Structures are given as C-alpha cells and as structure tokens.
Amino acid sequence: MQIRAAKDSELEELIELQVPIFRPGAYDRFRSYVREDPAYKLDLSRVLLVEGRIVSHIRIWDRLIRVRGVALRVGGLGSVVTRPEYRGRGYAGALMKDTDRYLYEAGYDMGSLFSIIGTGYYGALGWASIPLPTFTLEAGPNVGTCHGSKDVRPLDIDSDLDAVASIYEHCSKDLTGPEIRSREYWEIGPSRHRGVFPKWGVERDGALVSYLSFDVEAERIWVKEACALGGSEATYGELASIAVEEATAKGLKSIDGSLMRGHPLVAALAVATGGEPIWGAHDEMMV
C-alpha cells in the first residue's frame, strides 16, 4: 500500500473514478475542479495505491474562511471514494488519516468536509459535526405573488460581478463560517458548475443592493444564499417573491434552505407563502 499525491498523468483516471459515483456524466464538472481552479495543485489530490493501482482518492480544496473576524486556511475534503471491489478493507480510512497528517504539515488551520453518507464513519475517525440551521416552508398551488417590480432583474456575471461581490463582502465580513471570495473565485470553473453566482437581484436607484441564489430541485427550491446591503433589507420581500413564483410555476412542494435563524429572507418567505417556517438542523458539515 502506498499513499501519495496524484500525478498529472493520473488526473483523467481520477475523474473517471469519481464521476460514476458522485455525478454520472458530469466529466466537465470534475475536470474543471482540477483544471480550472487556480488554487489547485497536485498535492491536493491524495491517492492510495495497492500493487500500483489507485484504489482510493480524496480531493482537498484550499480555501479561506472567516471565524470570529479571523481568516483561517481550511482544507475542505471532498470526493472521498474507493473502487467498489476494494471497499471494506480500510483503505479510505487509511487515506483519511494520512490526509489529516498532510493538512497539519501543510499548515492548514483546520479541515472540513460535508458528509453525504451520514456522520458515523467520519465521526469514528475523529471528525465532529457542526449542526447548521435549516428551514422549510410549504409551497402550494394557492401561494405566490407577482413581484411586479421593475427593480427585480436577472443578473449577469459580466456586468454584475463587482456589485455582487461587494454585497457578499458586506454581508459575510462579520460572520463565522463564510468563505472569503476573491473576485476570481466567482468566475472559476468550480464556482460556475456549482452555481455560486446568483441569478436574481434587486436594484434601487440604478444600483444593485441585494441578490438571491437558489437551486430548483425535484420537489423543492433550495435557497443557498441571500444578501442585501445595509438599509436595503426591505428588498428581501421582492427576492422572496421570486422564489415563491418559481415554486408555484413548477408545482414544487416546498421552499427550503440553510440560513441562520432570524435571516430576513425567511421572514419574507413566510409572508409570501402565508405560512410559518419549520426550523431544524443538519449535521452533515464536519470539522
């Protein structure tokens, strides 16, 4: 058994390993994770080999986050995978432990991951969950209002990026947990495939003052991010109407998301739907 960084000549093989497991058919997406991320280097793809064959893989994302006003360097672990015929032999666990060592020696302040298999496996390896608040609101056929405002418009990354980045910085600078996003971050391939740049925004006096980012899923809308400049909180009502209209038009059951309790968008969504949010938590985020 050997554990090491990947070689450039192995990256296509690693993409072939990940895609069928995590997102069938999404070769361009996974290729962008290594070819279109300026922070990427080969050390960030960790592999375990048995008799010269790669059988396990972990990808590390080199990012900065804010914690109580301090910028911390975080190694975000993803694409933890072992070939099916080699599972149950402890290879992924061995690679995880070696990755812990790598993060420490490379100078990261912390490691993080988002578990899609439950927390038991990673908990046994020493990782701890950070419960994050979630909300859900029913979206039925009888709800939904037309925002009817000329100030609500779709956003374009070429013309709106500076304004969106400024709004994000305003909203995130005093929080714990958000990524620190350079201007380049918004434009790189991984951000494009993950839909980081928002689709809708609200203007006041010709200037963008708020935005909303959400995904349309099979039975729900999932709100990812909602930000507004100080003094522009009233525009959350217009942003909420956009989400409700989308849910109504597509016959979706609910509008869900993971935002902090007390976020003004959730209150605006409650008004727009005529319902009350049901709050919960998820524990898939681990450090």
Short mmCIF file of C-alpha atoms in Angstrom, two decimals:
data_model
loop_
_atom_site.label_atom_id
_atom_site.label_comp_id
_atom_site.label_asym_id
_atom_site.label_seq_id
_atom_site.Cartn_x
_atom_site.Cartn_y
_atom_site.Cartn_z
CA MET A 1 0.00 0.00 0.00
CA GLN A 2 1.27 3.46 -0.95
CA ILE A 3 -0.22 6.89 -0.22
CA ARG A 4 0.94 9.96 -2.09
CA ALA A 5 -0.06 12.98 -4.16
CA ALA A 6 -1.53 12.31 -7.58
CA LYS A 7 0.48 12.75 -10.75
CA ASP A 8 -0.73 14.91 -13.61
CA SER A 9 -0.88 11.85 -15.82
CA GLU A 10 -3.35 10.27 -13.39
CA LEU A 11 -5.93 13.07 -13.26
CA GLU A 12 -8.11 11.70 -16.04
CA GLU A 13 -8.17 8.32 -14.29
CA LEU A 14 -9.25 10.05 -11.08
CA ILE A 15 -12.04 11.84 -12.90
CA GLU A 16 -13.21 8.50 -14.30
CA LEU A 17 -13.19 7.14 -10.75
CA GLN A 18 -15.27 9.95 -9.23
CA VAL A 19 -17.88 10.74 -11.86
CA PRO A 20 -19.94 7.49 -11.80
CA ILE A 21 -20.11 7.61 -8.00
CA PHE A 22 -20.92 11.25 -7.37
CA ARG A 23 -22.44 12.75 -10.53
CA PRO A 24 -22.80 10.42 -13.52
CA GLY A 25 -21.97 12.09 -16.79
CA ALA A 26 -20.50 15.25 -15.24
CA TYR A 27 -16.99 14.85 -16.66
CA ASP A 28 -16.60 18.53 -17.50
CA ARG A 29 -17.56 19.48 -13.96
CA PHE A 30 -14.97 17.24 -12.32
CA ARG A 31 -12.35 18.16 -14.89
CA SER A 32 -12.90 21.84 -14.03
CA TYR A 33 -12.23 21.04 -10.37
CA VAL A 34 -8.59 20.41 -11.22
CA ARG A 35 -8.03 22.26 -14.49
CA GLU A 36 -9.94 25.48 -13.73
CA ASP A 37 -9.17 26.08 -10.05
CA PRO A 38 -6.15 28.40 -9.61
CA ALA A 39 -5.68 27.15 -6.04
CA TYR A 40 -5.31 23.55 -7.18
CA LYS A 41 -2.00 21.70 -7.13
CA LEU A 42 -1.30 18.00 -7.44
CA ASP A 43 -0.66 17.65 -3.69
CA LEU A 44 -4.37 18.35 -3.18
CA SER A 45 -5.36 15.07 -4.85
CA ARG A 46 -4.41 12.34 -2.39
CA VAL A 47 -4.38 8.74 -3.63
CA LEU A 48 -3.87 5.31 -2.16
CA LEU A 49 -2.39 2.60 -4.37
CA VAL A 50 -2.43 -1.17 -3.97
CA GLU A 51 0.02 -3.09 -6.13
CA GLY A 52 0.49 0.02 -8.23
CA ARG A 53 -3.23 0.65 -8.85
CA ILE A 54 -5.10 3.68 -7.49
CA VAL A 55 -7.93 2.34 -5.36
CA SER A 56 -8.85 5.31 -3.11
CA HIS A 57 -8.94 9.08 -3.62
CA ILE A 58 -9.52 12.29 -1.62
CA ARG A 59 -9.61 15.82 -3.03
CA ILE A 60 -8.62 18.76 -0.80
CA TRP A 61 -10.00 22.23 -1.52
CA ASP A 62 -7.67 25.04 -0.43
CA ARG A 63 -9.89 27.84 0.86
CA LEU A 64 -10.08 30.70 3.38
CA ILE A 65 -12.98 31.20 5.78
CA ARG A 66 -13.77 33.76 8.46
CA VAL A 67 -14.02 32.68 12.09
CA ARG A 68 -14.78 35.48 14.55
CA GLY A 69 -13.15 38.03 12.32
CA VAL A 70 -10.01 35.97 11.64
CA ALA A 71 -9.15 34.43 8.28
CA LEU A 72 -8.38 30.71 8.60
CA ARG A 73 -6.90 28.46 5.94
CA VAL A 74 -9.14 25.44 5.53
CA GLY A 75 -8.62 22.18 3.71
CA GLY A 76 -12.04 21.08 2.54
CA LEU A 77 -12.17 17.34 1.87
CA GLY A 78 -14.30 16.01 -0.95
CA SER A 79 -14.69 13.14 -3.40
CA VAL A 80 -13.71 10.51 -0.85
CA VAL A 81 -14.04 7.34 -2.89
CA THR A 82 -12.75 3.77 -3.07
CA ARG A 83 -13.20 1.45 -6.02
CA PRO A 84 -16.14 -0.88 -5.25
CA GLU A 85 -14.07 -4.06 -5.42
CA TYR A 86 -11.64 -2.72 -2.80
CA ARG A 87 -14.15 -1.46 -0.25
CA GLY A 88 -14.33 -2.78 3.30
CA ARG A 89 -10.57 -3.16 3.64
CA GLY A 90 -9.83 0.10 5.47
CA TYR A 91 -8.22 1.89 2.53
CA ALA A 92 -10.37 5.03 2.73
CA GLY A 93 -9.75 5.22 6.47
CA ALA A 94 -6.01 4.95 5.95
CA LEU A 95 -6.14 7.68 3.32
CA MET A 96 -8.22 9.90 5.63
CA LYS A 97 -5.67 9.54 8.43
CA ASP A 98 -2.82 10.35 6.08
CA THR A 99 -4.75 13.37 4.82
CA ASP A 100 -5.06 14.59 8.43
CA ARG A 101 -1.28 14.44 8.60
CA TYR A 102 -0.91 16.25 5.30
CA LEU A 103 -3.23 19.10 6.39
CA TYR A 104 -1.22 19.58 9.58
CA GLU A 105 2.16 19.53 7.87
CA ALA A 106 0.97 21.80 5.04
CA GLY A 107 -0.06 24.47 7.54
CA TYR A 108 -3.84 24.36 7.35
CA ASP A 109 -5.69 25.76 10.36
CA MET A 110 -8.49 23.23 10.11
CA GLY A 111 -10.10 20.62 7.90
CA SER A 112 -13.74 20.43 6.88
CA LEU A 113 -15.99 18.10 4.93
CA PHE A 114 -19.64 17.68 4.01
CA SER A 115 -20.77 14.10 4.51
CA ILE A 116 -23.33 12.55 2.19
CA ILE A 117 -23.13 9.13 3.87
CA GLY A 118 -24.00 10.16 7.42
CA THR A 119 -21.65 11.21 10.19
CA GLY A 120 -20.86 7.85 11.79
CA TYR A 121 -17.97 6.93 9.52
CA TYR A 122 -16.15 10.23 9.81
CA GLY A 123 -17.03 10.59 13.48
CA ALA A 124 -15.15 7.36 14.17
CA LEU A 125 -12.11 8.95 12.52
CA GLY A 126 -12.20 11.94 14.87
CA TRP A 127 -14.32 14.39 12.88
CA ALA A 128 -17.03 16.38 14.67
CA SER A 129 -20.33 17.70 13.30
CA ILE A 130 -21.31 21.35 13.30
CA PRO A 131 -25.14 21.49 13.32
CA LEU A 132 -26.39 24.11 10.89
CA PRO A 133 -29.94 25.52 10.94
CA THR A 134 -32.37 24.60 8.18
CA PHE A 135 -35.87 25.83 7.36
CA THR A 136 -38.78 24.61 5.29
CA LEU A 137 -41.93 26.37 4.12
CA GLU A 138 -44.81 24.75 2.29
CA ALA A 139 -45.27 25.99 -1.26
CA GLY A 140 -48.68 25.02 -2.59
CA PRO A 141 -50.71 25.98 -5.66
CA ASN A 142 -52.51 28.77 -3.84
CA VAL A 143 -49.46 30.78 -2.84
CA GLY A 144 -47.22 33.04 -4.81
CA THR A 145 -47.36 36.72 -5.63
CA CYS A 146 -46.02 38.56 -8.62
CA HIS A 147 -43.09 40.69 -7.58
CA GLY A 148 -44.17 43.14 -10.27
CA SER A 149 -41.18 45.39 -9.69
CA LYS A 150 -39.01 46.80 -12.43
CA ASP A 151 -36.17 46.78 -9.88
CA VAL A 152 -36.05 42.95 -9.82
CA ARG A 153 -33.95 41.52 -12.62
CA PRO A 154 -31.81 38.56 -13.63
CA LEU A 155 -28.09 39.00 -13.02
CA ASP A 156 -25.22 38.71 -15.46
CA ILE A 157 -21.76 37.81 -14.23
CA ASP A 158 -20.03 40.02 -16.80
CA SER A 159 -21.81 43.20 -15.76
CA ASP A 160 -22.85 42.49 -12.16
CA LEU A 161 -19.90 40.67 -10.63
CA ASP A 162 -18.36 43.67 -8.87
CA ALA A 163 -21.67 44.63 -7.28
CA VAL A 164 -22.48 41.05 -6.20
CA ALA A 165 -19.00 40.56 -4.71
CA SER A 166 -19.37 43.84 -2.78
CA ILE A 167 -22.76 42.81 -1.38
CA TYR A 168 -21.39 39.41 -0.37
CA GLU A 169 -18.45 41.01 1.41
CA HIS A 170 -20.77 43.37 3.28
CA CYS A 171 -22.98 40.51 4.49
CA SER A 172 -20.27 37.99 5.33
CA LYS A 173 -17.45 40.03 6.84
CA ASP A 174 -18.73 39.81 10.43
CA LEU A 175 -19.99 36.21 10.31
CA THR A 176 -18.28 32.95 11.25
CA GLY A 177 -18.10 30.31 8.55
CA PRO A 178 -18.44 32.03 5.15
CA GLU A 179 -15.71 31.59 2.59
CA ILE A 180 -13.57 34.58 1.71
CA ARG A 181 -14.18 35.02 -2.00
CA SER A 182 -11.77 36.84 -4.24
CA ARG A 183 -13.16 38.31 -7.43
CA GLU A 184 -11.51 35.45 -9.30
CA TYR A 185 -13.32 32.92 -7.09
CA TRP A 186 -16.70 33.85 -8.57
CA GLU A 187 -15.52 33.19 -12.12
CA ILE A 188 -13.53 29.96 -11.91
CA GLY A 189 -14.83 26.69 -13.32
CA PRO A 190 -15.77 25.04 -10.00
CA SER A 191 -17.85 28.08 -8.99
CA ARG A 192 -19.54 28.10 -12.38
CA HIS A 193 -20.51 24.43 -12.13
CA ARG A 194 -21.73 24.82 -8.55
CA GLY A 195 -23.84 27.85 -9.43
CA VAL A 196 -22.16 30.19 -6.96
CA PHE A 197 -23.08 33.36 -8.85
CA PRO A 198 -26.71 34.29 -8.08
CA LYS A 199 -29.44 34.52 -10.70
CA TRP A 200 -31.64 37.31 -9.32
CA GLY A 201 -31.08 40.72 -7.82
CA VAL A 202 -32.87 43.92 -6.81
CA GLU A 203 -31.86 47.43 -7.77
CA ARG A 204 -32.53 50.72 -6.05
CA ASP A 205 -31.85 53.94 -7.95
CA GLY A 206 -29.97 52.01 -10.61
CA ALA A 207 -27.60 50.22 -8.21
CA LEU A 208 -27.74 46.55 -7.23
CA VAL A 209 -28.46 46.26 -3.50
CA SER A 210 -29.43 42.61 -2.91
CA TYR A 211 -29.38 39.18 -4.52
CA LEU A 212 -30.80 35.68 -4.15
CA SER A 213 -29.26 32.32 -5.09
CA PHE A 214 -31.28 29.10 -5.16
CA ASP A 215 -31.44 25.73 -6.88
CA VAL A 216 -34.60 24.19 -8.33
CA GLU A 217 -34.69 20.54 -7.29
CA ALA A 218 -37.15 17.71 -7.94
CA GLU A 219 -39.75 18.71 -5.35
CA ARG A 220 -38.42 21.89 -3.80
CA ILE A 221 -36.46 25.07 -4.09
CA TRP A 222 -33.25 25.07 -2.08
CA VAL A 223 -32.15 28.55 -1.03
CA LYS A 224 -28.36 28.78 -0.98
CA GLU A 225 -27.68 32.44 -0.28
CA ALA A 226 -29.46 35.76 0.17
CA CYS A 227 -27.63 39.02 0.82
CA ALA A 228 -28.56 42.71 0.98
CA LEU A 229 -26.67 45.90 1.69
CA GLY A 230 -27.40 47.73 4.92
CA GLY A 231 -30.55 49.79 4.61
CA SER A 232 -31.86 47.59 1.80
CA GLU A 233 -33.37 44.81 3.90
CA ALA A 234 -36.85 45.60 2.57
CA THR A 235 -35.80 44.11 -0.78
CA TYR A 236 -35.84 40.64 0.77
CA GLY A 237 -39.58 40.75 0.18
CA GLU A 238 -39.03 41.09 -3.56
CA LEU A 239 -36.44 38.32 -3.53
CA ALA A 240 -38.82 36.06 -1.60
CA SER A 241 -41.50 36.60 -4.24
CA ILE A 242 -39.11 35.37 -6.92
CA ALA A 243 -38.59 32.08 -5.07
CA VAL A 244 -42.31 31.65 -4.42
CA GLU A 245 -43.20 32.35 -8.04
CA GLU A 246 -40.68 29.77 -9.20
CA ALA A 247 -42.04 27.17 -6.79
CA THR A 248 -45.61 27.88 -7.84
CA ALA A 249 -44.86 27.79 -11.56
CA LYS A 250 -43.14 24.42 -11.26
CA GLY A 251 -45.59 22.89 -8.79
CA LEU A 252 -42.93 22.34 -6.14
CA LYS A 253 -43.85 21.26 -2.63
CA SER A 254 -41.61 23.45 -0.50
CA ILE A 255 -39.04 26.19 -0.24
CA ASP A 256 -36.15 25.02 1.93
CA GLY A 257 -32.69 26.22 2.78
CA SER A 258 -29.92 26.54 5.30
CA LEU A 259 -29.77 30.12 6.55
CA MET A 260 -29.14 31.42 10.03
CA ARG A 261 -32.15 31.78 12.31
CA GLY A 262 -33.61 35.22 12.06
CA HIS A 263 -32.47 35.76 8.49
CA PRO A 264 -34.79 38.38 6.95
CA LEU A 265 -35.33 36.32 3.81
CA VAL A 266 -37.01 33.55 5.81
CA ALA A 267 -39.40 36.06 7.37
CA ALA A 268 -40.13 37.44 3.91
CA LEU A 269 -40.76 33.94 2.57
CA ALA A 270 -43.22 33.32 5.40
CA VAL A 271 -45.15 36.43 4.37
CA ALA A 272 -45.06 35.48 0.69
CA THR A 273 -46.27 31.92 1.31
CA GLY A 274 -48.65 32.74 4.15
CA GLY A 275 -47.02 30.01 6.24
CA GLU A 276 -44.64 29.58 9.14
CA PRO A 277 -41.15 28.20 8.72
CA ILE A 278 -40.35 24.89 10.32
CA TRP A 279 -36.82 25.05 11.67
CA GLY A 280 -34.50 22.11 12.01
CA ALA A 281 -30.81 21.36 11.62
CA HIS A 282 -28.48 19.17 9.62
CA ASP A 283 -25.20 17.73 10.89
CA GLU A 284 -23.52 16.84 7.59
CA MET A 285 -20.92 19.61 7.93
CA MET A 286 -17.94 18.28 9.89
CA VAL A 287 -14.57 19.59 11.06
#
